[in-house]
């Protein structure tokens, strides 16, 4: 009895060894990024819920005396950010065709668009007539857009890091481009969050 | 497998049921019931104690029995029987608790509505209303005819709850009274709006539906009277409400039940439930003491100055003394107030 | 083939024990990416913080031995209970249940060599010690004194530097938790051995799936709340400060949106561990595998929609109170299913009453009491009376100590041989159990009555009528403090002087028992394939697998070439 179970089990081990080959693991990093972004989404959802609750229970919203928000600059910024999502996707298509130059071009344009967005945001901050502590709307406006802006900055850093890495020949190819995909997924996430933010803060009021 | 015979199981079941019912009604864990709402809460608690005791006895009994009866016999290194599940049993022990839990939920809902729960017990700053049945003439509500000593049938009293609040002209069995309650670090202030009396103790006449409108000056507090089984947070910037009907004279503690700072444990007052006559007498004495009609009003305490000439500290002094509090502490609170307002 | 193995057997150490020379305590202070090292790092550091939290509790109960404020000042007292709870939650139970046992066991249970992201794993662990030390340092500037719930406006005015430290510390510890959850989810979903479908996965894995989903979805909302609170505290915004137009209740909603799931995060892994431990020592399959597996998911889902039962007196609209009451009541059903299933697992088995099973049965016993008081608390009219009283303190300690801590002790005894390669001393374990059981019940049972009779929470001074019961609780706490001594001594002594542990001291059937004690670095030199279910006790196959264990272990560890 004992030896037969032994033979059985060791035979199974052998089969496993030859079947898999030693130490080959599939790459789960993209799945990991997506799972992590669920957590990121929840932090924004929590902040959005707080904003909506403040808005719902306040007697007037925005509170008395809040200046109107100008829509032109943020609107243009929105178009730039949404556009950059399409641009970055081109980079993904490029690298899947092993076109590193294409990757670099499109990532470069995305980085520029992201930087313009951030500069635009800072410009808006400096020209707003209310400060962080002026009233509840002002506070939520700055915290929400600021928190999002930090995420855009982080995404920009990721994009630049990928660009830097792409300079090393052979680092990215059509079979190995985790960094490209990760940066792209993150960038799309940041874009979607902005769309919701824009609707809540600028359009919905 | 060792399964007790059906008879033994039946007997054990009867014993557990009997013990649970007995303990559920005789646990002696609650303080005295001093409001019309308290028996409702206690009825619910007694039922939950009965069920809980039964569950406790069954589970603990099974564990102890298993530890003894199914202990590995020395030298026996074999495995137990290969039993992976039993669908009918699993259905049984899913559905019975579900039914029990649903029953408790329904009962709780009923108790809650009987206590006036579904009438908004809280008001955000946006909607703010006073019960229109509150009389405007000072003391009129309390003077409503209650010629006999209140022998309230709690059920009778509560039956009117759902009709009373907010609907002008609805006849009520019980007189009503609204008292504004302010919580601050670390004291309670009760304002009787009709008469303008402000006191540090909550005096209420038995047999009257008392509506508290609760506010906080600085941080969160909570108004709790264990003998009434009622509690409501005091939220700065909002007004919350609590309604109860005292039906037992006596003095009961008013306890702050939300952490409000280092002296949270000392923030106490009392609710003095009195007969209507005693209550009226007390109210009159308070009116005289706090009257600012003219400076020659008679002060109750020989050392107190007329109200018009008193600073808030001096005015509060007789009350805070009863709370084991010194005016120096009140001064400390003032400076903390300033700090809170600025932050 | 058999002959070759027999020859190898002569050279290899007997029964699958790893040679002592490979043990190196220094690796536990490094940035190791081995899940087993990380698991033990989590276990030891979280236990250290348990002792810190326990010391704080002892100080609290020393103050509460008498009605007057005579041991520490009121301000210090408020700091004591604030930091006590924060430490116990974020530095003891969450890291021990998820980080320690999750990390140590999951790859072994599913037949993987490590977690999906070993470096991320190490990063997540190394956030714990600084987070903890930071929190403890708050005592130097005045500990936060608004409770672990930190409700504004009080948390905005009391001990601001301490409060700022508290916020930063919790943000750090919460981030660690989220990163761990990402790792668990990806590992469990993507790296199970061939043949191990979800329905053949050990129940601890189901529990960790449910827990990780909860962590992922709820912890970030707490982060949001704390960020807004930090702005109020430091910058002067007024999200939660009524003076500036804010609303303190919004904080409560955001806070409890995390903190209720947090309690399930603290108990679900324990449920999973118990499901692993009971069958092994009862020699019977787990009763109702599917029910236990799916009820974990049900609890996880329901756990996200019950949070406002912590706010029944906060001015919540009545209809909302009813909604949350019903959901909370419903959660009792999947929890009850597990209790019955565990009872049925024990019933008719052949129980080995060792320390692991004693604590496992103690868990069952104590958790039921906590569960009963929990269902009572769900009833709104009753909760209105006992909210913020010692009744709640009793309930939470019955589920967190009687539940989680008893379960963690059971798990420690159960897997100690696997982790250390040694057997722990059973006599000391029994003394530990007896002291813990007695001390715990003495400390917390009277608190039910205290709350019902009118004693509120978070107070250093109380009505003298509560003095006797409080004194009893304090005595119980001191017994609990003493109970840690036999445990600590046992662990340390056994690691160095205990009897060498075989690969499968308990004749278990899950993968970790089919490799050496402790396992080699990559767990299995050859990826295991599932041939027998994890709970098939009582079958012929089980006997064969157990009998073949030592040799399987050597094969798995690469010590035998076949």
PDB file of N, CA, C and O in Angstrom, chain C residues 259-282:
ATOM      1  N   UNK C 259     -14.623  51.127   8.954  1.00  0.00           N
ATOM      2  CA  UNK C 259     -14.375  50.464  10.233  1.00  0.00           C
ATOM      3  C   UNK C 259     -15.357  49.356  10.530  1.00  0.00           C
ATOM      4  O   UNK C 259     -15.050  48.499  11.361  1.00  0.00           O
ATOM      5  N   UNK C 260     -16.521  49.354   9.872  1.00  0.00           N
ATOM      6  CA  UNK C 260     -17.285  48.150  10.078  1.00  0.00           C
ATOM      7  C   UNK C 260     -16.696  46.979   9.298  1.00  0.00           C
ATOM      8  O   UNK C 260     -16.449  45.923   9.877  1.00  0.00           O
ATOM      9  N   UNK C 261     -16.474  47.127   7.989  1.00  0.00           N
ATOM     10  CA  UNK C 261     -15.754  46.038   7.313  1.00  0.00           C
ATOM     11  C   UNK C 261     -14.458  45.656   8.031  1.00  0.00           C
ATOM     12  O   UNK C 261     -14.054  44.491   7.976  1.00  0.00           O
ATOM     13  N   UNK C 262     -13.847  46.620   8.714  1.00  0.00           N
ATOM     14  CA  UNK C 262     -12.614  46.283   9.431  1.00  0.00           C
ATOM     15  C   UNK C 262     -12.834  45.146  10.415  1.00  0.00           C
ATOM     16  O   UNK C 262     -11.956  44.294  10.592  1.00  0.00           O
ATOM     17  N   UNK C 263     -13.995  45.117  11.061  1.00  0.00           N
ATOM     18  CA  UNK C 263     -14.187  44.051  12.025  1.00  0.00           C
ATOM     19  C   UNK C 263     -14.327  42.717  11.313  1.00  0.00           C
ATOM     20  O   UNK C 263     -13.906  41.676  11.832  1.00  0.00           O
ATOM     21  N   UNK C 264     -14.866  42.726  10.095  1.00  0.00           N
ATOM     22  CA  UNK C 264     -14.913  41.472   9.345  1.00  0.00           C
ATOM     23  C   UNK C 264     -13.548  41.120   8.810  1.00  0.00           C
ATOM     24  O   UNK C 264     -13.187  39.948   8.717  1.00  0.00           O
ATOM     25  N   UNK C 265     -12.749  42.167   8.490  1.00  0.00           N
ATOM     26  CA  UNK C 265     -11.370  41.911   8.100  1.00  0.00           C
ATOM     27  C   UNK C 265     -10.633  41.228   9.240  1.00  0.00           C
ATOM     28  O   UNK C 265      -9.760  40.383   9.020  1.00  0.00           O
ATOM     29  N   UNK C 266     -11.013  41.571  10.470  1.00  0.00           N
ATOM     30  CA  UNK C 266     -10.325  40.991  11.619  1.00  0.00           C
ATOM     31  C   UNK C 266     -10.846  39.615  11.996  1.00  0.00           C
ATOM     32  O   UNK C 266     -10.191  38.906  12.757  1.00  0.00           O
ATOM     33  N   UNK C 267     -12.015  39.224  11.520  1.00  0.00           N
ATOM     34  CA  UNK C 267     -12.549  37.929  11.936  1.00  0.00           C
ATOM     35  C   UNK C 267     -12.606  36.907  10.818  1.00  0.00           C
ATOM     36  O   UNK C 267     -12.458  35.710  11.063  1.00  0.00           O
ATOM     37  N   UNK C 268     -12.800  37.350   9.578  1.00  0.00           N
ATOM     38  CA  UNK C 268     -12.914  36.371   8.487  1.00  0.00           C
ATOM     39  C   UNK C 268     -11.677  35.480   8.348  1.00  0.00           C
ATOM     40  O   UNK C 268     -11.812  34.258   8.203  1.00  0.00           O
ATOM     41  N   UNK C 269     -10.465  36.044   8.389  1.00  0.00           N
ATOM     42  CA  UNK C 269      -9.306  35.143   8.303  1.00  0.00           C
ATOM     43  C   UNK C 269      -9.288  34.143   9.446  1.00  0.00           C
ATOM     44  O   UNK C 269      -8.892  32.991   9.262  1.00  0.00           O
ATOM     45  N   UNK C 270      -9.729  34.580  10.619  1.00  0.00           N
ATOM     46  CA  UNK C 270      -9.768  33.684  11.767  1.00  0.00           C
ATOM     47  C   UNK C 270     -10.761  32.557  11.519  1.00  0.00           C
ATOM     48  O   UNK C 270     -10.492  31.390  11.820  1.00  0.00           O
ATOM     49  N   UNK C 271     -11.918  32.911  10.947  1.00  0.00           N
ATOM     50  CA  UNK C 271     -12.883  31.871  10.572  1.00  0.00           C
ATOM     51  C   UNK C 271     -12.188  30.854   9.671  1.00  0.00           C
ATOM     52  O   UNK C 271     -12.351  29.641   9.828  1.00  0.00           O
ATOM     53  N   UNK C 272     -11.422  31.369   8.718  1.00  0.00           N
ATOM     54  CA  UNK C 272     -10.728  30.470   7.796  1.00  0.00           C
ATOM     55  C   UNK C 272      -9.723  29.589   8.524  1.00  0.00           C
ATOM     56  O   UNK C 272      -9.624  28.384   8.262  1.00  0.00           O
ATOM     57  N   UNK C 273      -8.988  30.172   9.445  1.00  0.00           N
ATOM     58  CA  UNK C 273      -7.994  29.390  10.184  1.00  0.00           C
ATOM     59  C   UNK C 273      -8.679  28.291  10.999  1.00  0.00           C
ATOM     60  O   UNK C 273      -8.229  27.146  11.026  1.00  0.00           O
ATOM     61  N   UNK C 274      -9.771  28.644  11.643  1.00  0.00           N
ATOM     62  CA  UNK C 274     -10.496  27.659  12.442  1.00  0.00           C
ATOM     63  C   UNK C 274     -10.971  26.520  11.565  1.00  0.00           C
ATOM     64  O   UNK C 274     -10.905  25.341  11.951  1.00  0.00           O
ATOM     65  N   UNK C 275     -11.431  26.857  10.351  1.00  0.00           N
ATOM     66  CA  UNK C 275     -11.881  25.813   9.431  1.00  0.00           C
ATOM     67  C   UNK C 275     -10.747  24.886   9.037  1.00  0.00           C
ATOM     68  O   UNK C 275     -10.986  23.741   8.657  1.00  0.00           O
ATOM     69  N   UNK C 276      -9.515  25.386   9.088  1.00  0.00           N
ATOM     70  CA  UNK C 276      -8.372  24.512   8.803  1.00  0.00           C
ATOM     71  C   UNK C 276      -8.005  23.677  10.013  1.00  0.00           C
ATOM     72  O   UNK C 276      -7.613  22.526   9.890  1.00  0.00           O
ATOM     73  N   UNK C 277      -8.113  24.288  11.198  1.00  0.00           N
ATOM     74  CA  UNK C 277      -7.580  23.642  12.406  1.00  0.00           C
ATOM     75  C   UNK C 277      -8.500  22.540  12.925  1.00  0.00           C
ATOM     76  O   UNK C 277      -8.033  21.447  13.275  1.00  0.00           O
ATOM     77  N   UNK C 278      -9.799  22.802  12.990  1.00  0.00           N
ATOM     78  CA  UNK C 278     -10.703  21.836  13.612  1.00  0.00           C
ATOM     79  C   UNK C 278     -10.677  20.462  12.939  1.00  0.00           C
ATOM     80  O   UNK C 278     -10.577  19.449  13.630  1.00  0.00           O
ATOM     81  N   UNK C 279     -10.759  20.386  11.597  1.00  0.00           N
ATOM     82  CA  UNK C 279     -10.797  19.051  10.994  1.00  0.00           C
ATOM     83  C   UNK C 279      -9.542  18.229  11.313  1.00  0.00           C
ATOM     84  O   UNK C 279      -9.626  17.027  11.517  1.00  0.00           O
ATOM     85  N   UNK C 280      -8.397  18.904  11.344  1.00  0.00           N
ATOM     86  CA  UNK C 280      -7.152  18.168  11.555  1.00  0.00           C
ATOM     87  C   UNK C 280      -7.152  17.481  12.920  1.00  0.00           C
ATOM     88  O   UNK C 280      -6.795  16.311  13.042  1.00  0.00           O
ATOM     89  N   UNK C 281      -7.573  18.196  13.932  1.00  0.00           N
ATOM     90  CA  UNK C 281      -7.496  17.638  15.287  1.00  0.00           C
ATOM     91  C   UNK C 281      -8.743  16.864  15.673  1.00  0.00           C
ATOM     92  O   UNK C 281      -8.737  16.165  16.673  1.00  0.00           O
ATOM     93  N   UNK C 282      -9.818  16.998  14.886  1.00  0.00           N
ATOM     94  CA  UNK C 282     -11.001  16.177  15.118  1.00  0.00           C
ATOM     95  C   UNK C 282     -10.990  14.946  14.217  1.00  0.00           C
ATOM     96  O   UNK C 282     -11.820  14.054  14.376  1.00  0.00           O
TER      97      UNK C 282
END
